[in-house]
Amino acid sequence: MAFNFYEWSLTAYLRFKIWRSGEEVGKDEAGNVYYVDRHTRGGRLKEKRWVSYAGGESEASLVPPEWHGWLHHQTDLVPGETSLFAKPWIQEHVPNLTGTVAAYRPPGAVQRGGHRAKATGDYEPWSPDSASR
């Protein structure tokens, strides 16, 4: 793998920002760590909030809904063990799998061999000659 200066500089900047002004607020089940800028916390300015992704991959779909709401100032309640979002009917959070090996591929997709069942005869394609005038 080649050295990527852009990723390295972003990582270095984030580490510096965390060291200088970051205050850890919590972690989610995926291992992502959430921070708030201690210089803006409880002051007149709007709190600055950010996430440090586990594994280094910056993908927004890795953030669970309750933390997404906190990051975007929809709520000031920090999600925890007893979350308002913890309902028995809510499914586990699954990140976006598009572009991965685990992505959904419908029957007939090229990645599944490109074969699908024959048409049942209930479909007639439109053609300009058959259009009523």
C-alpha positions as a printed Julia matrix, in Angstrom:
133×3 Matrix{Float64}:
   0.0     0.0     0.0
   1.37    3.4    -1.01
   1.86    6.22    1.46
  -1.04    8.66    1.33
   0.05   12.07    2.56
  -3.52   13.4     2.62
  -4.76   10.67    5.0
  -1.64   11.0     7.16
  -2.06   14.77    7.49
  -5.76   14.43    8.41
  -4.92   11.83   11.04
  -2.14   14.01   12.44
  -4.45   17.03   12.54
  -7.2    15.06   14.29
  -4.76   13.74   16.9
  -3.49   17.28   17.53
  -7.05   18.64   17.79
  -8.02   15.89   20.27
  -4.9    16.52   22.35
  -5.36   20.3    22.35
  -9.08   20.77   22.84
 -10.92   17.46   22.66
 -12.89   16.0    25.53
 -14.12   12.44   25.12
 -17.87   12.15   25.55
 -18.49    8.51   24.78
 -18.06    5.45   22.57
 -20.5     3.42   20.53
 -20.68   -0.35   20.07
 -18.56   -0.15   16.88
 -15.68    1.48   18.79
 -16.1     4.99   17.37
 -15.12    7.68   19.88
 -17.07   10.95   20.16
 -15.57   14.25   21.26
 -16.63   17.77   22.11
 -14.38   20.84   21.99
 -13.82   21.81   25.64
 -13.38   25.46   24.65
 -16.95   25.66   23.32
 -18.6    23.36   25.88
 -21.2    25.15   27.99
 -20.31   28.55   26.55
 -22.05   31.03   24.31
 -20.73   29.39   21.15
 -22.32   26.31   19.63
 -20.53   23.17   20.79
 -18.15   21.64   18.26
 -18.63   17.88   18.11
 -16.82   15.25   16.08
 -16.17   11.53   15.81
 -12.98    9.51   15.51
 -13.86    6.39   13.54
 -12.65    2.99   14.7
 -10.48    1.3    12.11
  -9.58    4.56   10.4
 -12.26    4.36    7.68
 -14.21    7.62    7.58
 -17.66    6.46    6.54
 -20.68    8.36    7.84
 -22.92    5.28    7.74
 -20.78    3.76   10.51
 -22.34    6.22   12.99
 -25.46    4.81   14.73
 -28.64    6.96   14.6
 -28.55    8.09   18.24
 -24.96    9.37   17.88
 -25.81   10.96   14.53
 -28.51   12.97   16.29
 -26.07   14.07   18.97
 -23.37   15.03   16.43
 -25.83   17.2    14.5
 -27.22   18.96   17.61
 -30.64   17.34   17.31
 -30.31   16.42   20.97
 -28.01   17.37   23.82
 -28.5    14.04   25.56
 -25.38   11.94   25.17
 -26.39    8.41   24.13
 -25.44    5.83   26.69
 -26.43    2.46   28.07
 -29.98    3.62   28.86
 -30.75    5.46   25.67
 -34.08    6.93   24.66
 -33.52    5.07   21.39
 -33.34    1.64   23.07
 -36.65    0.06   22.08
 -37.24   -3.7    21.77
 -38.5    -3.34   18.18
 -35.5    -1.39   16.83
 -33.09   -3.46   14.74
 -29.32   -3.37   15.2
 -27.53   -0.65   13.21
 -25.97   -1.91    9.97
 -23.61    0.38    8.06
 -24.05    0.95    4.32
 -22.69   -2.14    2.54
 -22.79   -0.74   -1.0
 -19.53   -1.4    -2.81
 -18.5    -4.22   -0.46
 -18.57   -7.98   -0.85
 -21.6    -8.13    1.49
 -23.7    -5.76   -0.67
 -27.12   -6.96   -1.83
 -27.1    -8.3    -5.34
 -30.51   -9.11   -6.82
 -31.12  -12.12   -9.06
 -29.78  -11.35  -12.51
 -27.0    -9.07  -11.3
 -23.68   -9.48  -13.1
 -21.96  -10.29   -9.78
 -24.35  -13.25   -9.31
 -23.74  -14.7   -12.76
 -26.13  -12.53  -14.76
 -28.83  -15.2   -15.06
 -32.39  -14.66  -14.0
 -35.71  -16.43  -14.43
 -37.52  -16.17  -17.75
 -40.3   -13.61  -18.04
 -43.77  -14.96  -17.31
 -45.44  -13.3   -20.29
 -47.35  -10.66  -18.38
 -45.06   -7.86  -19.58
 -45.35   -6.15  -22.95
 -42.59   -3.7   -23.79
 -43.65   -0.34  -25.15
 -42.81    0.48  -28.73
 -43.63    3.63  -30.7
 -45.42    1.61  -33.41
 -47.91    0.1   -30.94
 -48.83    3.43  -29.35
 -52.39    4.51  -30.04
 -52.74    7.71  -31.98
